[in-house]
Short mmCIF file of C-alpha atoms and ligand atoms in Angstrom, two decimals:
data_model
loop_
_atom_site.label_atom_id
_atom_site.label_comp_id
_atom_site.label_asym_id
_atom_site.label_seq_id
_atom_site.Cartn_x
_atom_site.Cartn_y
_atom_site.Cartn_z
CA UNK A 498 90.13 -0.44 89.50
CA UNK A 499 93.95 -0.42 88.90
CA UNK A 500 96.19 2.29 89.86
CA UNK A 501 98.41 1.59 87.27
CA UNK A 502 99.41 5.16 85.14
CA UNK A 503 99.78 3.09 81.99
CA UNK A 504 96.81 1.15 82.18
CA UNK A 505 94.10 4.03 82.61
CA UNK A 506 93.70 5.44 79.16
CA UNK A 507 93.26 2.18 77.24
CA UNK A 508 89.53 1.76 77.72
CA UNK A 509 89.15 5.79 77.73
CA UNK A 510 88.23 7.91 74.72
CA UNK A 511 88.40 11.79 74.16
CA UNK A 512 86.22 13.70 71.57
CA UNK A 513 89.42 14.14 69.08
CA UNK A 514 88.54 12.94 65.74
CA UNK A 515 90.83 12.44 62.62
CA UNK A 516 93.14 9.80 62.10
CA UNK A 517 94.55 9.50 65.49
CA UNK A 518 90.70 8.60 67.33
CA UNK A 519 91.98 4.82 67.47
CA UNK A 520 94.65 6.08 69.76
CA UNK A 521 92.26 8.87 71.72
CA UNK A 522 94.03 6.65 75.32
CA UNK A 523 97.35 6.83 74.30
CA UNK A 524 96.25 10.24 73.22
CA UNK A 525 95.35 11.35 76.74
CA UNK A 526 98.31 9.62 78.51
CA UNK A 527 101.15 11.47 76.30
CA UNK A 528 99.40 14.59 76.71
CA UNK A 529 99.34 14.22 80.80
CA UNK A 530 103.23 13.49 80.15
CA UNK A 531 104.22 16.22 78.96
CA UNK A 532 102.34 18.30 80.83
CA UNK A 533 104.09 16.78 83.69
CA UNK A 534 107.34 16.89 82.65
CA UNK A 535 106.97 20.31 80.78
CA UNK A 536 109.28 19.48 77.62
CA UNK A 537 109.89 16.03 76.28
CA UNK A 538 111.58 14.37 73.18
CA UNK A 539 109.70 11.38 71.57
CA UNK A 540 112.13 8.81 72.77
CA UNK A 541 111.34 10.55 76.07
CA UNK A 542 108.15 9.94 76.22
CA UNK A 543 108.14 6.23 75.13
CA UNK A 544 110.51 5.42 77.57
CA UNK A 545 108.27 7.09 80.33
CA UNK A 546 104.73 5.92 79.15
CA UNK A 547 106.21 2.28 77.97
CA UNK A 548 104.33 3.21 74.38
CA UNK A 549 106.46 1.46 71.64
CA UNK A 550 108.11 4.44 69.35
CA UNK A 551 105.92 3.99 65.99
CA UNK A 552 102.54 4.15 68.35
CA UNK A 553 104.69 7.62 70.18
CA UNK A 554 105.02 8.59 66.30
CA UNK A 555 101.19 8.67 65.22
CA UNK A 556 100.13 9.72 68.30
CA UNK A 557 102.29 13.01 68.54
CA UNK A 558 101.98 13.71 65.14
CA UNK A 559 98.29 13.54 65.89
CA UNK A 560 98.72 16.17 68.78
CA UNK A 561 100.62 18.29 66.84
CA UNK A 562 97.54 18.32 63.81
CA UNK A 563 95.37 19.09 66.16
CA UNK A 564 97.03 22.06 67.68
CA UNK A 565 97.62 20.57 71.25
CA UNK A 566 101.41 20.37 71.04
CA UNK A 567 104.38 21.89 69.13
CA UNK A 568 108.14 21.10 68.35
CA UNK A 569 109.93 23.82 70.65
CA UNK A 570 113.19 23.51 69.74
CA UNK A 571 116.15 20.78 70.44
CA UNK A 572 117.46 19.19 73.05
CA UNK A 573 121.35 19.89 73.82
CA UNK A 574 123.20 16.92 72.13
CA UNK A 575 124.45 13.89 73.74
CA UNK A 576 126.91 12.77 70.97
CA UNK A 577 123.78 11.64 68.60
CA UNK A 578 121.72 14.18 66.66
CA UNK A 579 119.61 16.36 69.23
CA UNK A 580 116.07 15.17 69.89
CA UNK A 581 113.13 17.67 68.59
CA UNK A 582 111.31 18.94 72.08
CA UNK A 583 108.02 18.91 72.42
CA UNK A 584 105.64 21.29 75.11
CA UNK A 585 101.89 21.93 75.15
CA UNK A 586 100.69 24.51 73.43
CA UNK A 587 98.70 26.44 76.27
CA UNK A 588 97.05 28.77 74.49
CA UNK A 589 95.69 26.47 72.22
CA UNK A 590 92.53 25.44 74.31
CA UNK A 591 90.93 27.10 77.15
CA UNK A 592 88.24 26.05 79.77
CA UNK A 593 86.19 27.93 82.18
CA UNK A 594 85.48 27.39 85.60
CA UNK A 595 82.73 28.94 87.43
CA UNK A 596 82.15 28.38 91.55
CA UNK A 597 78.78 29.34 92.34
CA UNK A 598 78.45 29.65 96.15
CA UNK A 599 75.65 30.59 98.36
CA UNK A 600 76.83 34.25 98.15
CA UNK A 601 79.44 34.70 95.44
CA UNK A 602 80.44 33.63 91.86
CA UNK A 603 83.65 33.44 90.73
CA UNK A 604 85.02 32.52 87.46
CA UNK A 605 88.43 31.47 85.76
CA UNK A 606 89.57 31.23 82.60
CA UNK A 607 92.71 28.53 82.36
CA UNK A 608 94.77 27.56 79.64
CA UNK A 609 95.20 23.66 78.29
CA UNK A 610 98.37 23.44 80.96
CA UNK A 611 95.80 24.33 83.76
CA UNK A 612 97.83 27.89 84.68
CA UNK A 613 94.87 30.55 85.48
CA UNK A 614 94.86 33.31 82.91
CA UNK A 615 92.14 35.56 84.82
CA UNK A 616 90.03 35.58 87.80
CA UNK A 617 86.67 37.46 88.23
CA UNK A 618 85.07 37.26 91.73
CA UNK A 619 81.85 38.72 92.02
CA UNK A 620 79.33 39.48 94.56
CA UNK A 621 76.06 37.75 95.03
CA UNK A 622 75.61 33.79 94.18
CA UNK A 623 72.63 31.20 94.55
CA UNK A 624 70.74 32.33 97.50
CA UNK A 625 67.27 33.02 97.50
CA UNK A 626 66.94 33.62 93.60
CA UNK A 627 65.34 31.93 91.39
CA UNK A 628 68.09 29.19 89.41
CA UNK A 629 67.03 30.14 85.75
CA UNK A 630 67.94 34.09 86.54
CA UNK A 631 71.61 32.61 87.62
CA UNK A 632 72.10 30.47 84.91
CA UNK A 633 71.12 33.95 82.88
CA UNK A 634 73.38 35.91 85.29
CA UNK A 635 76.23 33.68 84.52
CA UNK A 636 75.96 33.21 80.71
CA UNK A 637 76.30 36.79 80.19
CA UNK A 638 79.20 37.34 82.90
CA UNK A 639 80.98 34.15 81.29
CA UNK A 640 80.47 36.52 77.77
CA UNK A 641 81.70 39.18 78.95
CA UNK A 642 84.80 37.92 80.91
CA UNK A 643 85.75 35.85 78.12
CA UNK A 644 85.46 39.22 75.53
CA UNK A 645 87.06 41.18 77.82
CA UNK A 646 90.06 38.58 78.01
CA UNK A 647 90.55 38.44 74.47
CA UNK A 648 89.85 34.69 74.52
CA UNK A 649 88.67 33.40 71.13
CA UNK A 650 85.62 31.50 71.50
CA UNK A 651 86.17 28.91 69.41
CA UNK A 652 89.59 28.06 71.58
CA UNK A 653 86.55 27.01 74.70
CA UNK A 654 86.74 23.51 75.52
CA UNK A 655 83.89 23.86 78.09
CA UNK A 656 82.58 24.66 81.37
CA UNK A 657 83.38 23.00 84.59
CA UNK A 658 80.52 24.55 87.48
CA UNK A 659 81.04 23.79 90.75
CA UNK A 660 79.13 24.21 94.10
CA UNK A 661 79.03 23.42 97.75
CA UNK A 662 77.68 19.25 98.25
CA UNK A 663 76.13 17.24 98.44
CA UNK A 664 75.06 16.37 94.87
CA UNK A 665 72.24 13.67 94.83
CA UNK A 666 71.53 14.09 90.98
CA UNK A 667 73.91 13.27 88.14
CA UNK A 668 72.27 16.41 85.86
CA UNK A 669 71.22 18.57 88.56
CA UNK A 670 72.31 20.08 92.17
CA UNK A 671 70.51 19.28 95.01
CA UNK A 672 72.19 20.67 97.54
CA UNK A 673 70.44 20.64 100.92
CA UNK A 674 72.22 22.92 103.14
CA UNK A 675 69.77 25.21 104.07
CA UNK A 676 70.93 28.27 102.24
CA UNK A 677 70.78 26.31 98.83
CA UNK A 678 67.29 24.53 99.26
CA UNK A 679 65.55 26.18 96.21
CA UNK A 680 67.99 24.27 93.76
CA UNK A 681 66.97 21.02 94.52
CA UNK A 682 66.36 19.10 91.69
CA UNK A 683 67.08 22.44 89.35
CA UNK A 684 68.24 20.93 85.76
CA UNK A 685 71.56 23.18 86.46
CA UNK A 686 74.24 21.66 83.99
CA UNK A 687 71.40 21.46 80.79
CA UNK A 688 70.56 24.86 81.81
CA UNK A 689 73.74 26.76 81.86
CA UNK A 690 74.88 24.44 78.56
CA UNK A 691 71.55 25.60 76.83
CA UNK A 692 72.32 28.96 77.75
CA UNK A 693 75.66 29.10 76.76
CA UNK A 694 76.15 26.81 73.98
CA UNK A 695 79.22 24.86 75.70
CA UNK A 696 79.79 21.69 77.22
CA UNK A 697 78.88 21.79 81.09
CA UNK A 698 80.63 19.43 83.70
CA UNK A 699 79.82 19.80 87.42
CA UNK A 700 81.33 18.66 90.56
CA UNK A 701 81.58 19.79 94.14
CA UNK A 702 84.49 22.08 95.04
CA UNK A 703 86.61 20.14 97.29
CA UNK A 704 86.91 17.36 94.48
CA UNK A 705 87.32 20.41 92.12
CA UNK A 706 90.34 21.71 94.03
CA UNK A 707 91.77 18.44 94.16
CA UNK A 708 92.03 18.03 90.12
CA UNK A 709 93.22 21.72 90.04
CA UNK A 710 95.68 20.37 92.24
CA UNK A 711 97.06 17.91 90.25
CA UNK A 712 96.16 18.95 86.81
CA UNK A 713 98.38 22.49 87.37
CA UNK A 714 101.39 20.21 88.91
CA UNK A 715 101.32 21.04 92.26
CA UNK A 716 100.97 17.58 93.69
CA UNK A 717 103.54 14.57 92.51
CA UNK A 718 101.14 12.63 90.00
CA UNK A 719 101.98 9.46 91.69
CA UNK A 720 100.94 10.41 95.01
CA UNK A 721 97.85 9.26 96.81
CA UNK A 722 96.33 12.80 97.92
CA UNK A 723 93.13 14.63 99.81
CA UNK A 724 92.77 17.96 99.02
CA UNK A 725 90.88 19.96 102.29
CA UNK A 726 88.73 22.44 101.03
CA UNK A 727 87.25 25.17 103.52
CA UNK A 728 84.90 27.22 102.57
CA UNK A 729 81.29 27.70 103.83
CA UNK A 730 81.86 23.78 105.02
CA UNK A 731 85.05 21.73 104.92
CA UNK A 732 84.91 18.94 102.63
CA UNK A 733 87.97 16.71 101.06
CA UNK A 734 88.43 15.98 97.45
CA UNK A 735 90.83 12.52 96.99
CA UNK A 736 93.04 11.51 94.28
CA UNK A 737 95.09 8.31 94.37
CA UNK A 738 97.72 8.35 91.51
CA UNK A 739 95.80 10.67 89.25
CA UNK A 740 92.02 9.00 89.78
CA UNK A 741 89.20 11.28 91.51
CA UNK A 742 87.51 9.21 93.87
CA UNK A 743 83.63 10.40 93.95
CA UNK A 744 82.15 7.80 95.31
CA UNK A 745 78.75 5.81 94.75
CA UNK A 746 76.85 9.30 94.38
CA UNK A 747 79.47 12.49 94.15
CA UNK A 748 79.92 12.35 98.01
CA UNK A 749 82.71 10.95 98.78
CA UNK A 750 85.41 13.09 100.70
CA UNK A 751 82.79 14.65 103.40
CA UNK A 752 84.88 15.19 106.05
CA UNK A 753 82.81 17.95 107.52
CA UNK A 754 80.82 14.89 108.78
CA UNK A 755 82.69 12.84 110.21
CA UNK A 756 81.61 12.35 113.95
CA UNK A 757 83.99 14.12 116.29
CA UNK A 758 81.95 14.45 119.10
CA UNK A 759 79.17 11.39 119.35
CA UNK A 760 77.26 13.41 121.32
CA UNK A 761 77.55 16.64 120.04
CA UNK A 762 76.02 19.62 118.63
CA UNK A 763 73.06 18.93 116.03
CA UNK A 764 74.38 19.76 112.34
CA UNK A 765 72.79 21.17 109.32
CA UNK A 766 72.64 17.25 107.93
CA UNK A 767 70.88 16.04 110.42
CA UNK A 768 73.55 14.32 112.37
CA UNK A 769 75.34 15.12 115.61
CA UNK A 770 78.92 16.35 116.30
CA UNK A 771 79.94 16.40 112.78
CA UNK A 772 83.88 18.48 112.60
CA UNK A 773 82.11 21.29 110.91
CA UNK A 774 79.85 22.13 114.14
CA UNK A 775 82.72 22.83 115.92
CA UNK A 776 85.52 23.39 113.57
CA UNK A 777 83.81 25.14 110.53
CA UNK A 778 83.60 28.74 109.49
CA UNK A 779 80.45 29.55 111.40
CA UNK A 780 81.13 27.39 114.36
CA UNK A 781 84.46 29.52 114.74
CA UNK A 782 82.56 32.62 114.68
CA UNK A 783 79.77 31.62 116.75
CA UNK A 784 82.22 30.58 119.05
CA UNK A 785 83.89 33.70 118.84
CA UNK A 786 80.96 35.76 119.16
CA UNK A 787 80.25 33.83 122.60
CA UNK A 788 83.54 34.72 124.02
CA UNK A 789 83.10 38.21 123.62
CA UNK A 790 84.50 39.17 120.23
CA UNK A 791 82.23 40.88 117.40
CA UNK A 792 83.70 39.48 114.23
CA UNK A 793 83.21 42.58 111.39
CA UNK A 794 82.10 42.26 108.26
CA UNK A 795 78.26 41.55 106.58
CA UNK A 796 79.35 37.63 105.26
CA UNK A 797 80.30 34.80 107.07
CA UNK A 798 83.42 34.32 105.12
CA UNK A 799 84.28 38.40 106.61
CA UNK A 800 83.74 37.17 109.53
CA UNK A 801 85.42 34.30 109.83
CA UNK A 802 88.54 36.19 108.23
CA UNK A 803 87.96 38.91 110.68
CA UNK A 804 88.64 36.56 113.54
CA UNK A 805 91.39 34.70 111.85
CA UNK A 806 93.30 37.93 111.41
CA UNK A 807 93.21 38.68 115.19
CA UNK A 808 94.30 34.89 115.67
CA UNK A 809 97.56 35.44 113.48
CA UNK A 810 97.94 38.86 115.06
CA UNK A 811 98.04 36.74 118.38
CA UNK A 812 94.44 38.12 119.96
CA UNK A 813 94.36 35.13 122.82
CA UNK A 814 90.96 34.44 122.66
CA UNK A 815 91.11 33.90 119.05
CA UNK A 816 94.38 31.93 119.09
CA UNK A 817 92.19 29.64 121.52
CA UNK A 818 89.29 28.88 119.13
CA UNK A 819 91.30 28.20 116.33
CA UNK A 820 93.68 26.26 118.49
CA UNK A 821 90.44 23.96 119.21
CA UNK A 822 89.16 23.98 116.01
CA UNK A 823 92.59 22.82 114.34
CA UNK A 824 92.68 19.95 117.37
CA UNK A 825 89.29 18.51 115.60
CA UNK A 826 90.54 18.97 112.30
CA UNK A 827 93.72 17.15 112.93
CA UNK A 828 91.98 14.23 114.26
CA UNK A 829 89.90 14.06 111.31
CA UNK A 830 92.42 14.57 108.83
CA UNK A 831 94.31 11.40 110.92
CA UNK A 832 91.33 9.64 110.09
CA UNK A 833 91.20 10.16 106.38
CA UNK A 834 95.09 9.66 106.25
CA UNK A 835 94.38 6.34 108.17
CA UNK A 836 91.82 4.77 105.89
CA UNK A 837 93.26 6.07 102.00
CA UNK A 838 97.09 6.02 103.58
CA UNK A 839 97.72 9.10 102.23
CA UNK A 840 101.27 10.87 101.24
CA UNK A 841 99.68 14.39 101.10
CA UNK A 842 97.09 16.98 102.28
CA UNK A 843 96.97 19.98 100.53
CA UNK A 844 94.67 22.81 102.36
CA UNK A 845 92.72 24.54 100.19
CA UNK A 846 89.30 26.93 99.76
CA UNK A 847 89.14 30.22 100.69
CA UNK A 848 88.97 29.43 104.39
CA UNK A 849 92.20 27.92 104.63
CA UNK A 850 93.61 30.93 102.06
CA UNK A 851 93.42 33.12 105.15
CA UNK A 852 93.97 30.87 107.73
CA UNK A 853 95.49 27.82 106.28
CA UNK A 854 98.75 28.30 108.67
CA UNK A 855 96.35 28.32 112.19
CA UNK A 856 95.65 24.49 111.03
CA UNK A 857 99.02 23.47 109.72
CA UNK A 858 100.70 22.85 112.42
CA UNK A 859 98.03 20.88 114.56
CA UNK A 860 97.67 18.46 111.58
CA UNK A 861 101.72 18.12 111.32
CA UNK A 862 102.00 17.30 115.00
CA UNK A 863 98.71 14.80 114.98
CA UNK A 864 100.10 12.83 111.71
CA UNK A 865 103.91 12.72 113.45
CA UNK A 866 101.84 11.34 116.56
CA UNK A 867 99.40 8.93 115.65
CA UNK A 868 98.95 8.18 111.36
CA UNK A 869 99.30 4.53 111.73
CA UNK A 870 101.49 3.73 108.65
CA UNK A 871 103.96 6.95 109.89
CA UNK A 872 106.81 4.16 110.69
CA UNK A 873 106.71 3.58 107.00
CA UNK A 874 106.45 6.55 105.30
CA UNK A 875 105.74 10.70 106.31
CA UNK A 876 102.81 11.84 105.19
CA UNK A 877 103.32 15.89 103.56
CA UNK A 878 100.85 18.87 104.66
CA UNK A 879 100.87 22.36 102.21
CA UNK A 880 99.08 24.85 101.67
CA UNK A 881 97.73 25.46 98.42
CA UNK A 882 99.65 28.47 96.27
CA UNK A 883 95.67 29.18 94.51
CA UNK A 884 93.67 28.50 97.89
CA UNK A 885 91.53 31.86 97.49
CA UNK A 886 89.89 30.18 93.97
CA UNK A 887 90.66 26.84 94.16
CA UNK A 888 87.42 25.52 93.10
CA UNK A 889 86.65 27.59 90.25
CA UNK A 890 90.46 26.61 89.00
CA UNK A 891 89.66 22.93 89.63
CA UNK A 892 86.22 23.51 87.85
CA UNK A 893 88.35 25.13 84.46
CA UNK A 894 90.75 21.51 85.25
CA UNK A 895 87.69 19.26 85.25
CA UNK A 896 87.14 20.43 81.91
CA UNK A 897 90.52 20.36 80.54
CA UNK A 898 90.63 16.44 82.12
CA UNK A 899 87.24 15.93 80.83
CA UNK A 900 87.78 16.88 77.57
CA UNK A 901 91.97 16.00 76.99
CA UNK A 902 92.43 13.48 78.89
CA UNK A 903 89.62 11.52 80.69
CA UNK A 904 90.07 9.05 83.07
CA UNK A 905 87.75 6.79 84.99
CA UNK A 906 86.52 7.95 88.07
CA UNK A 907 86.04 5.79 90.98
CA UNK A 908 82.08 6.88 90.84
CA UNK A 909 79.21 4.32 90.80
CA UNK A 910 77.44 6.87 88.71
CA UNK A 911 78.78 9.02 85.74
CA UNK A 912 79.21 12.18 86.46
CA UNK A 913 77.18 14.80 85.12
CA UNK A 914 77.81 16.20 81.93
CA UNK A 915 75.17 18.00 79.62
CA UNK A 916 74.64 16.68 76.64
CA UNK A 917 75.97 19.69 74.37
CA UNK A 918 78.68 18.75 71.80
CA UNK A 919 82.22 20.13 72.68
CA UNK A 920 83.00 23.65 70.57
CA UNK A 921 84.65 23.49 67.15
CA UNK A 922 88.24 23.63 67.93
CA UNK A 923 90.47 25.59 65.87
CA UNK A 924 94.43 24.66 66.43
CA UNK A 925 95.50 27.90 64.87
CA UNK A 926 94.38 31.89 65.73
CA UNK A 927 95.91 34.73 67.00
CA UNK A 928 98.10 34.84 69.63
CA UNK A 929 96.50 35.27 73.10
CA UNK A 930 99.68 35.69 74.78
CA UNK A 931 99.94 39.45 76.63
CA UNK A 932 96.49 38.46 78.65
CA UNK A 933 96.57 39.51 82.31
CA UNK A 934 97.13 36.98 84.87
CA UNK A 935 94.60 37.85 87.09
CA UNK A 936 91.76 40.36 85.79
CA UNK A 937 89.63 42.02 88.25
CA UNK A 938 87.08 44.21 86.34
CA UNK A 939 83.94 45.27 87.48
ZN1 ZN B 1171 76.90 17.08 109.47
#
């Protein structure tokens, strides 16, 4: 598999048609560059993709057919005649991201450059119901939160869905933590794209975040990068220079497994020790329950907040557990950062959204101490800006990747996609601009 940004798109196609289908790699690549850079000329853009100008010709003027760019205006002149600009035309395409966990569902629209339009969390997800009443539940919530936008429908690209792992089937979920056993082997993505008419991609949420990650800019595209996604369970999602890495079945990035303690507590998966029995939401609120504290709230993810709030407040005995719990983390993350030598870790999930800064600092100081390759270069921790819905983002991103500009993952299966054709695509429509940035209807 090569790394190499020029080299990924030639063996790639998208589901453009027209003219410019010959060029669907070169298609993808300019696209990705000017989302990066934001504005471009044409002479730009060959010069940063190493596309001769004629091929940079056909392929914009492609683009610009189809709706995905526009001409913005000129650049100011350097002595020559001003190159035209080009930008992405966000509001041309949209995708929609739903994260379905064990106890909530929330959903996203984005636009094509990946920036979230709206947000609808909602109460009550996959547990204990039967899957065909969900997939119901979320075809008419996706309907309404897309009317009640003001998003045309032809402008959908798709769906990304995305759930807690592991994944053992490329068109179904089979997720075994306990709370999620009735899905096993539940036809999800051909259900929710039969219900809904659209194109359904699925993926787990920590791999999710990590292409919301890069696809919305936050991350430098050349960098080799983990995204750490806390929810329910801590899991990582890895990108090296713009390629997911999924693995031989959708697992990769479990971090929540790795051994910590070889003779440990017994996990959910069977194994012993693994970080998220003693660094994971429910370990830091079982441990917090045992030293006294009653953690309010009716959810785990309450809970857990509960006792992080008393930690940043300073509360000792809280400050303690999550002291602990970022100790294990760290050494964790210094494993990942050891075997993909990595130049970022961006925390992300809803976990880390309220306590993200109670782990920062024990990762810092482990990385400064003990990364191996630290003599030859530093290796960044962040926060993520969209932590609180990072997965549903990522899911909308997956979409808008899937569908713009696909790239090979390193999988040793495909992932899974249903079978539905994309939407009709208009390039032209009213104006969507004026929709709120974060909607929050019930
Ligand atoms: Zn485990």
């Amino acid at each position: 598999m090569s790394t190499d940004r020029k080299g990924w798109h030639d063996d790639v196609t998208t589901n453009s048609s027209g003219p410019g289908a010959a060029l669907a790699g070169h298609r993808a690549l300019l696209l990705d560059t000017i989302r990066g850079a934001g504005e471009m000329s044409r002479a730009s853009l060959a010069r940063t993709t190493g596309l001769n100008a004629a091929t940079v010709t056909v392929a914009v003027r492609d683009l610009i057919a189809d709706g995905l760019i526009v001409e913005i205006g000129r650049a100011a002149s350097t002595g020559g005649k001003p190159a035209v600009l080009l930008a992405l035309a966000a509001e041309s395409r949209y995708a929609l991201g739903v994260h379905l966990d064990h106890t909530s569902i929330t959903y996203v629209i984005a636009d094509l450059s990946g920036k979230v339009v709206a947000v609808w969390p909602r109460r009550g997800g996959a547990d204990a119901r039967a899957p065909q009443l969900v997939v119901e539940r979320i075809a008419a919530e996706l309907t309404t939160f897309v009317q009640r936008i003001g998003i045309p429908t032809e402008r959908l690209l798709g769906i990304g869905l995305v759930s807690p792992g592991p994944a053992t089937s490329a068109t179904g979920i089979a997720l075994s933590s306990p709370e999620m056993r009735p899905w096993i082997d539940f036809p999800l993505v051909d259900a929710l794209a039969a219900a809904t008419g659209l194109p359904v991609v699925l993926g787990n949420d920590a791999t999710a975040a990590a292409v919301g990650e890069f696809w919305s800019g936050h991350v430098d595209p050349t960098a080799m990068f983990a995204a750490l996604y806390m929810g329910t369970g801590i899991g990582a999602g890895i990108i090296m220079a713009g390629n997911p890495i999924l693995g031989s079945s959708g697992n990769a990035g479990e971090i929540g497994h790795i051994c910590v303690a070889r003779d440990g507590a017994l996990c959910w998966c069977g194994s012993r020790g693994c970080l998220e029995t003693v660094a994971g939401a429910a370990a830091i609120v079982h441990a917090a329950r045992a030293a006294g504290r009653a953690p309010a709230g009716e959810f785990l993810h309450d809970q857990f907040a509960d006792v992080a709030r008393e930690a940043l407040a300073g509360q000792p005995t809280a400050v303690a557990l999550f002291e602990d719990a970022a100790d294990y983390v760290a050494v964790a993350v210094q494993s990942l950062t050891n075997i993909l030598d990595l130049d970022h870790v961006v925390l992300t999930g809803p976990a880390f959204a309220i306590a993200g800064a109670l782990f920062v600092p024990a990762i810092q100081r482990q990385l400064a101490h003990a990364f191996f390759a630290r003599g030859t270069h530093g290796v960044e921790v962040t926060v993520s800006s969209n932590a609180s819905y990072a997965a549903a983002t990522g899911a909308a991103a997956m979409v808008l990747q899937s569908e713009l500009a696909p790239r090979p993952t390193m999988s040793g299966r495909p992932a899974a996609t249903s079978g539905a054709s994309p939407s009709a695509i208009a390039g032209t429509g009213p104006s969507t601009s004026g929709a709120p940035l974060v909607a929050a209807f019930d």
